Short mmCIF file of C-alpha atoms in Angstrom, two decimals:
data_model
loop_
_atom_site.label_atom_id
_atom_site.label_comp_id
_atom_site.label_asym_id
_atom_site.label_seq_id
_atom_site.Cartn_x
_atom_site.Cartn_y
_atom_site.Cartn_z
CA UNK A 1 115.19 25.75 97.08
CA UNK A 2 116.25 27.64 93.98
CA UNK A 3 114.48 26.90 90.70
CA UNK A 4 116.92 26.63 87.83
CA UNK A 5 114.24 27.67 85.33
CA UNK A 6 114.08 31.23 86.66
CA UNK A 7 116.04 34.01 85.03
CA UNK A 8 117.76 36.81 86.88
CA UNK A 9 119.10 40.03 85.42
CA UNK A 10 122.06 41.42 87.32
CA UNK A 11 123.04 45.06 86.83
CA UNK A 12 126.02 45.47 89.15
CA UNK A 13 125.97 49.25 88.73
CA UNK A 14 122.55 49.42 90.38
CA UNK A 15 123.22 47.01 93.25
CA UNK A 16 123.93 48.80 96.55
CA UNK A 17 126.76 47.29 98.57
CA UNK A 18 125.17 48.41 101.82
CA UNK A 19 122.33 46.18 102.99
CA UNK A 20 119.50 47.05 105.33
CA UNK A 21 121.21 47.06 108.69
CA UNK A 22 119.62 45.88 111.93
CA UNK A 23 121.04 46.13 115.44
CA UNK A 24 120.09 42.97 117.34
CA UNK A 25 120.35 43.05 121.13
CA UNK A 26 121.58 39.76 122.57
CA UNK A 27 122.45 38.58 126.05
CA UNK A 28 126.10 39.22 125.19
CA UNK A 29 125.79 42.66 123.65
CA UNK A 30 124.43 44.16 120.44
CA UNK A 31 125.22 42.73 117.01
CA UNK A 32 124.91 44.40 113.62
CA UNK A 33 123.22 42.38 110.86
CA UNK A 34 122.97 43.66 107.27
CA UNK A 35 120.35 41.89 105.13
CA UNK A 36 120.30 41.48 101.34
CA UNK A 37 117.52 39.76 99.43
CA UNK A 38 114.16 38.07 99.95
CA UNK A 39 113.76 36.95 103.56
CA UNK A 40 111.44 34.14 102.44
CA UNK A 41 114.44 32.38 100.87
CA UNK A 42 116.89 30.11 102.76
CA UNK A 43 119.43 32.08 104.79
CA UNK A 44 123.15 32.43 104.20
CA UNK A 45 125.01 34.08 107.08
CA UNK A 46 128.50 35.57 106.80
CA UNK A 47 131.09 36.42 109.44
CA UNK A 48 134.26 38.41 108.62
CA UNK A 49 137.85 38.13 109.76
CA UNK A 50 139.51 40.24 112.42
CA UNK A 51 139.09 44.05 112.04
CA UNK A 52 136.84 43.69 108.97
CA UNK A 53 133.12 43.99 108.25
CA UNK A 54 131.03 42.53 105.46
CA UNK A 55 132.06 45.20 102.95
CA UNK A 56 135.82 44.96 103.51
CA UNK A 57 135.78 41.16 103.72
CA UNK A 58 133.22 40.06 101.11
CA UNK A 59 132.81 42.87 98.57
CA UNK A 60 135.28 41.24 96.15
CA UNK A 61 133.18 38.08 96.01
CA UNK A 62 129.87 39.93 95.79
CA UNK A 63 131.20 42.31 93.15
CA UNK A 64 131.45 39.29 90.83
CA UNK A 65 128.11 39.33 88.97
CA UNK A 66 128.17 35.53 88.67
CA UNK A 67 128.68 34.98 92.40
CA UNK A 68 126.18 37.64 93.40
CA UNK A 69 123.58 36.19 91.05
CA UNK A 70 124.21 32.62 92.24
CA UNK A 71 123.94 33.52 95.92
CA UNK A 72 121.13 36.07 95.75
CA UNK A 73 119.08 33.77 93.49
CA UNK A 74 119.11 31.06 96.17
CA UNK A 75 119.52 32.87 99.49
CA UNK A 76 118.70 35.82 101.63
CA UNK A 77 122.08 37.00 102.88
CA UNK A 78 122.59 37.99 106.51
CA UNK A 79 125.95 39.68 107.08
CA UNK A 80 126.76 39.43 110.80
CA UNK A 81 129.49 41.76 112.07
CA UNK A 82 131.43 41.15 115.30
CA UNK A 83 130.43 43.53 118.11
CA UNK A 84 131.68 47.03 117.34
CA UNK A 85 132.59 46.22 113.74
CA UNK A 86 129.42 47.59 112.15
CA UNK A 87 129.65 50.23 109.44
CA UNK A 88 130.98 53.52 110.73
CA UNK A 89 128.11 55.58 109.33
CA UNK A 90 125.79 53.83 111.78
CA UNK A 91 127.99 55.02 114.61
CA UNK A 92 129.85 52.03 116.00
CA UNK A 93 129.97 52.71 119.73
CA UNK A 94 133.38 52.45 121.34
CA UNK A 95 133.55 49.60 123.84
CA UNK A 96 133.94 50.95 127.36
CA UNK A 97 136.60 49.76 129.78
CA UNK A 98 133.88 48.44 132.08
CA UNK A 99 132.37 46.16 129.42
CA UNK A 100 133.01 42.46 130.03
CA UNK A 101 135.40 40.69 127.73
CA UNK A 102 133.98 38.38 125.08
CA UNK A 103 134.91 34.75 124.50
CA UNK A 104 134.57 32.83 121.25
CA UNK A 105 131.71 30.90 122.89
CA UNK A 106 129.93 34.21 123.52
CA UNK A 107 130.31 35.14 119.84
CA UNK A 108 128.99 31.75 118.70
CA UNK A 109 126.04 32.03 121.08
CA UNK A 110 125.28 35.50 119.72
CA UNK A 111 124.75 33.93 116.29
CA UNK A 112 122.13 31.58 117.74
CA UNK A 113 120.34 34.58 119.24
CA UNK A 114 120.47 36.41 115.91
CA UNK A 115 118.87 33.42 114.17
CA UNK A 116 116.17 33.33 116.83
CA UNK A 117 115.53 37.05 116.37
CA UNK A 118 114.90 36.63 112.64
CA UNK A 119 113.06 33.31 113.05
CA UNK A 120 115.64 31.35 111.04
CA UNK A 121 116.11 27.58 111.11
CA UNK A 122 119.08 25.85 109.50
CA UNK A 123 121.39 28.24 107.63
CA UNK A 124 124.31 28.16 105.20
CA UNK A 125 127.46 29.72 106.69
CA UNK A 126 130.30 31.65 105.00
CA UNK A 127 133.23 32.84 107.12
CA UNK A 128 136.83 34.01 106.70
CA UNK A 129 139.65 33.00 109.10
CA UNK A 130 138.52 34.25 112.55
CA UNK A 131 134.95 34.40 111.24
CA UNK A 132 135.33 30.85 109.91
CA UNK A 133 136.37 29.71 113.40
CA UNK A 134 133.32 31.36 114.99
CA UNK A 135 130.96 29.76 112.47
CA UNK A 136 132.63 26.35 112.87
CA UNK A 137 132.27 26.61 116.65
CA UNK A 138 128.63 27.58 116.11
CA UNK A 139 128.18 24.47 113.94
CA UNK A 140 129.76 22.28 116.64
CA UNK A 141 127.50 23.72 119.36
CA UNK A 142 124.31 24.05 117.29
CA UNK A 143 124.66 21.33 114.67
CA UNK A 144 120.94 21.25 113.82
CA UNK A 145 121.04 24.92 112.82
CA UNK A 146 123.75 24.59 110.15
CA UNK A 147 122.97 23.42 106.64
CA UNK A 148 126.54 23.73 105.34
CA UNK A 149 129.86 25.48 105.93
CA UNK A 150 131.83 27.52 103.38
CA UNK A 151 135.09 28.38 105.11
CA UNK A 152 137.94 30.56 103.81
CA UNK A 153 141.39 30.02 105.36
CA UNK A 154 139.75 28.67 108.52
CA UNK A 155 141.12 28.15 112.03
CA UNK A 156 140.29 25.24 114.31
CA UNK A 157 143.25 24.88 116.68
CA UNK A 158 144.38 27.08 119.53
CA UNK A 159 146.84 29.79 118.36
CA UNK A 160 150.37 28.67 117.59
CA UNK A 161 153.13 30.41 119.52
CA UNK A 162 153.86 32.55 116.45
CA UNK A 163 150.25 33.64 116.03
CA UNK A 164 149.77 34.14 119.77
CA UNK A 165 152.85 36.39 119.96
CA UNK A 166 151.81 38.40 116.89
CA UNK A 167 148.33 38.89 118.34
CA UNK A 168 149.79 39.96 121.68
CA UNK A 169 151.95 42.56 119.95
CA UNK A 170 148.88 43.89 118.14
CA UNK A 171 146.88 43.90 121.40
CA UNK A 172 149.52 45.97 123.20
CA UNK A 173 149.87 48.40 120.30
CA UNK A 174 146.10 48.81 120.01
CA UNK A 175 145.85 49.51 123.74
CA UNK A 176 148.72 52.04 123.77
CA UNK A 177 148.77 53.58 120.28
CA UNK A 178 145.48 52.66 118.66
CA UNK A 179 145.29 51.59 115.01
CA UNK A 180 148.87 52.55 114.16
CA UNK A 181 150.88 51.72 111.05
CA UNK A 182 152.47 48.58 112.51
CA UNK A 183 149.08 47.07 113.39
CA UNK A 184 147.81 47.79 109.88
CA UNK A 185 150.86 46.10 108.33
CA UNK A 186 150.47 43.02 110.54
CA UNK A 187 146.80 42.74 109.59
CA UNK A 188 147.52 43.18 105.87
CA UNK A 189 150.14 40.41 106.10
CA UNK A 190 147.44 38.24 107.69
CA UNK A 191 144.98 38.93 104.85
CA UNK A 192 146.98 39.16 101.62
CA UNK A 193 149.83 37.52 99.74
CA UNK A 194 153.10 39.39 99.20
CA UNK A 195 152.28 39.75 95.48
CA UNK A 196 149.34 42.10 96.10
CA UNK A 197 150.91 43.83 99.13
CA UNK A 198 153.72 45.01 96.86
CA UNK A 199 157.22 46.00 97.85
CA UNK A 200 160.05 48.39 97.08
CA UNK A 201 159.71 48.08 93.30
CA UNK A 202 156.06 46.99 93.08
CA UNK A 203 153.23 49.23 94.32
CA UNK A 204 150.55 47.69 96.49
CA UNK A 205 147.33 46.73 94.74
CA UNK A 206 144.05 48.62 94.87
CA UNK A 207 142.45 46.06 97.20
CA UNK A 208 145.28 46.52 99.71
CA UNK A 209 145.06 50.32 99.54
CA UNK A 210 141.31 50.13 100.03
CA UNK A 211 141.67 47.74 102.98
CA UNK A 212 144.34 49.92 104.57
CA UNK A 213 141.95 52.89 104.43
CA UNK A 214 139.12 50.87 105.96
CA UNK A 215 141.38 49.64 108.77
CA UNK A 216 142.02 53.28 109.68
CA UNK A 217 138.29 53.63 110.43
CA UNK A 218 138.23 50.82 113.01
CA UNK A 219 137.63 51.67 116.65
CA UNK A 220 140.67 50.25 118.47
CA UNK A 221 138.85 49.14 121.68
CA UNK A 222 136.31 47.20 119.61
CA UNK A 223 139.01 45.47 117.57
CA UNK A 224 140.89 44.68 120.78
CA UNK A 225 137.89 42.80 122.23
CA UNK A 226 137.55 40.60 119.13
CA UNK A 227 141.32 40.05 118.92
CA UNK A 228 141.56 38.94 122.55
CA UNK A 229 138.63 36.55 122.09
CA UNK A 230 140.29 34.95 119.06
CA UNK A 231 143.69 34.81 120.75
CA UNK A 232 142.11 32.92 123.66
CA UNK A 233 140.28 30.40 121.48
CA UNK A 234 140.40 26.70 122.38
CA UNK A 235 141.19 23.82 120.04
CA UNK A 236 137.93 22.50 118.55
CA UNK A 237 139.47 19.70 116.47
CA UNK A 238 137.62 16.99 118.40
CA UNK A 239 134.29 18.66 117.67
CA UNK A 240 134.97 18.51 113.93
CA UNK A 241 134.52 14.75 113.96
CA UNK A 242 130.91 15.18 115.06
CA UNK A 243 129.97 17.56 112.24
CA UNK A 244 127.57 16.02 109.73
CA UNK A 245 126.99 19.11 107.57
CA UNK A 246 128.80 19.46 104.27
CA UNK A 247 131.86 21.69 104.25
CA UNK A 248 133.76 23.49 101.49
CA UNK A 249 137.13 24.92 102.47
CA UNK A 250 139.13 27.46 100.46
CA UNK A 251 142.67 28.43 101.37
CA UNK A 252 145.35 30.46 99.63
CA UNK A 253 148.66 28.70 99.25
CA UNK A 254 150.44 31.78 100.63
CA UNK A 255 148.13 32.16 103.61
CA UNK A 256 149.82 32.08 107.04
CA UNK A 257 146.97 29.70 107.98
CA UNK A 258 147.51 27.30 105.07
CA UNK A 259 148.63 24.41 107.26
CA UNK A 260 145.74 25.04 109.65
CA UNK A 261 143.27 24.58 106.78
CA UNK A 262 144.99 21.34 105.74
CA UNK A 263 144.82 20.10 109.32
CA UNK A 264 141.14 20.98 109.59
CA UNK A 265 140.28 19.23 106.32
CA UNK A 266 142.10 16.09 107.45
CA UNK A 267 139.90 15.92 110.57
CA UNK A 268 136.57 16.39 108.79
CA UNK A 269 134.58 13.47 107.42
CA UNK A 270 135.81 13.15 103.83
CA UNK A 271 132.33 12.14 102.68
CA UNK A 272 131.04 15.62 103.53
CA UNK A 273 134.02 17.93 102.93
CA UNK A 274 136.20 19.28 100.11
CA UNK A 275 139.33 21.41 100.00
CA UNK A 276 140.21 23.99 97.34
CA UNK A 277 143.75 25.39 97.46
CA UNK A 278 144.10 28.63 95.50
CA UNK A 279 147.53 29.25 94.03
CA UNK A 280 149.36 32.58 94.45
CA UNK A 281 146.84 33.81 97.02
CA UNK A 282 146.79 34.85 100.67
CA UNK A 283 144.15 34.19 103.32
CA UNK A 284 141.36 36.42 102.02
CA UNK A 285 140.44 34.54 98.85
CA UNK A 286 137.12 36.45 98.82
CA UNK A 287 139.04 39.64 97.99
CA UNK A 288 142.27 38.53 96.34
CA UNK A 289 140.99 35.85 93.97
CA UNK A 290 137.18 35.65 94.24
CA UNK A 291 136.86 34.22 90.70
CA UNK A 292 138.57 31.05 91.92
CA UNK A 293 135.59 30.42 94.22
CA UNK A 294 132.84 30.49 91.61
CA UNK A 295 132.81 27.00 90.10
CA UNK A 296 133.55 25.15 93.38
CA UNK A 297 130.76 27.16 95.02
CA UNK A 298 128.31 26.29 92.28
CA UNK A 299 128.99 22.56 92.48
CA UNK A 300 128.93 22.63 96.29
CA UNK A 301 125.52 24.33 96.32
CA UNK A 302 124.17 21.91 93.71
CA UNK A 303 124.55 19.20 96.36
CA UNK A 304 121.84 20.99 98.36
CA UNK A 305 119.54 21.41 95.37
CA UNK A 306 120.53 25.04 94.74
CA UNK A 307 121.22 26.10 91.18
CA UNK A 308 122.46 29.17 89.37
CA UNK A 309 119.95 31.16 87.31
CA UNK A 310 119.69 29.74 83.81
CA UNK A 311 120.04 33.19 82.26
CA UNK A 312 121.37 36.48 83.55
CA UNK A 313 122.75 39.56 81.88
CA UNK A 314 126.42 39.36 82.77
CA UNK A 315 129.58 38.97 80.75
CA UNK A 316 129.48 36.12 78.20
CA UNK A 317 132.79 35.06 79.73
CA UNK A 318 131.03 34.12 82.98
CA UNK A 319 132.69 31.03 84.54
CA UNK A 320 129.19 29.87 85.46
CA UNK A 321 128.04 29.74 81.84
CA UNK A 322 129.00 26.29 80.48
CA UNK A 323 128.18 27.26 76.88
CA UNK A 324 130.99 29.85 76.92
CA UNK A 325 133.74 27.55 78.21
CA UNK A 326 135.85 24.96 76.47
CA UNK A 327 135.71 21.61 78.33
CA UNK A 328 139.46 21.60 78.98
CA UNK A 329 139.11 24.83 80.97
CA UNK A 330 137.23 22.96 83.68
CA UNK A 331 140.49 21.32 84.79
CA UNK A 332 141.62 22.42 88.27
CA UNK A 333 145.04 23.49 86.96
CA UNK A 334 143.51 25.89 84.45
CA UNK A 335 141.50 27.49 87.27
CA UNK A 336 144.60 27.94 89.43
CA UNK A 337 143.27 25.39 91.94
CA UNK A 338 144.39 22.19 93.59
CA UNK A 339 141.62 19.70 94.27
CA UNK A 340 143.66 16.80 95.63
CA UNK A 341 142.12 14.86 98.54
CA UNK A 342 143.90 16.07 101.65
CA UNK A 343 144.64 12.55 102.90
CA UNK A 344 146.54 11.73 99.71
CA UNK A 345 148.52 14.94 99.96
CA UNK A 346 149.65 14.27 103.53
CA UNK A 347 150.65 10.69 102.80
CA UNK A 348 152.69 11.80 99.83
CA UNK A 349 154.71 14.19 101.97
CA UNK A 350 155.46 11.74 104.76
#
């Protein structure tokens, strides 16, 4: 466990975003795993959303010196990419037409094989939307191997008709046209709120432009395999009741999966789960509003005995530095968050 008496100096200019990448062969294909940190520390594994890898899905969060220091101080980070979603410079092989299709169970089982490969026991999990579903399914199937779940705009039900139809349209376009403009727009609508996507009078933000460029580097057959697996996912709501690990759920109020996150939170044991709704944000809170995750993350990890470094050379305005914050700024409203118990919220709307 982390020792709060240690000090860590974080120079974000000198931190490489690209970790040491390993290709792990599993019974269901090869998986790319990028590792940051000391492998003697407890493990935190990440899994990205559809069409993304660890850089395009988590760089906003890890660019925050406070978050990077908190996580790297306590964990060795294992970024797991879906098959074929590894960084392009490593040469992501294009999935052949003769390769068997993957199911969400296959992807969850791959994670177990990755943990075995690195000799890992129970791990902390961080996933976004489709990645959050895969990690939740992994926790349902391998409950003894999950220490806790940090889920961003998660899924737990089978696709709604709207999502299923949108995914089918993307599947057909990917098969016929590849990563065309329409597919990119549908994916950006999945990830981001309208405010950062821009419009006629408002230019799109830098994070959207960067994501659009990265989407253009995706291999369409590889994305298609992951998309079809997610579009064929079963409802795992019943399995949520058996989870005993602690869970922290973030969701943007403007996410197309906002209701799904509320539903999932209502089915989890309230003794072990918490919901953070981020105002004026889409699904990918890790990129759009990563600062909103810092304080909830710190308090969540404190429940496991993990602590932030007592000193580190970052901005004196760090939200993880209590001496620099007025007490009234700890209110959820001032952080742009809603921390209401989900049961209360649902009853109030009925």
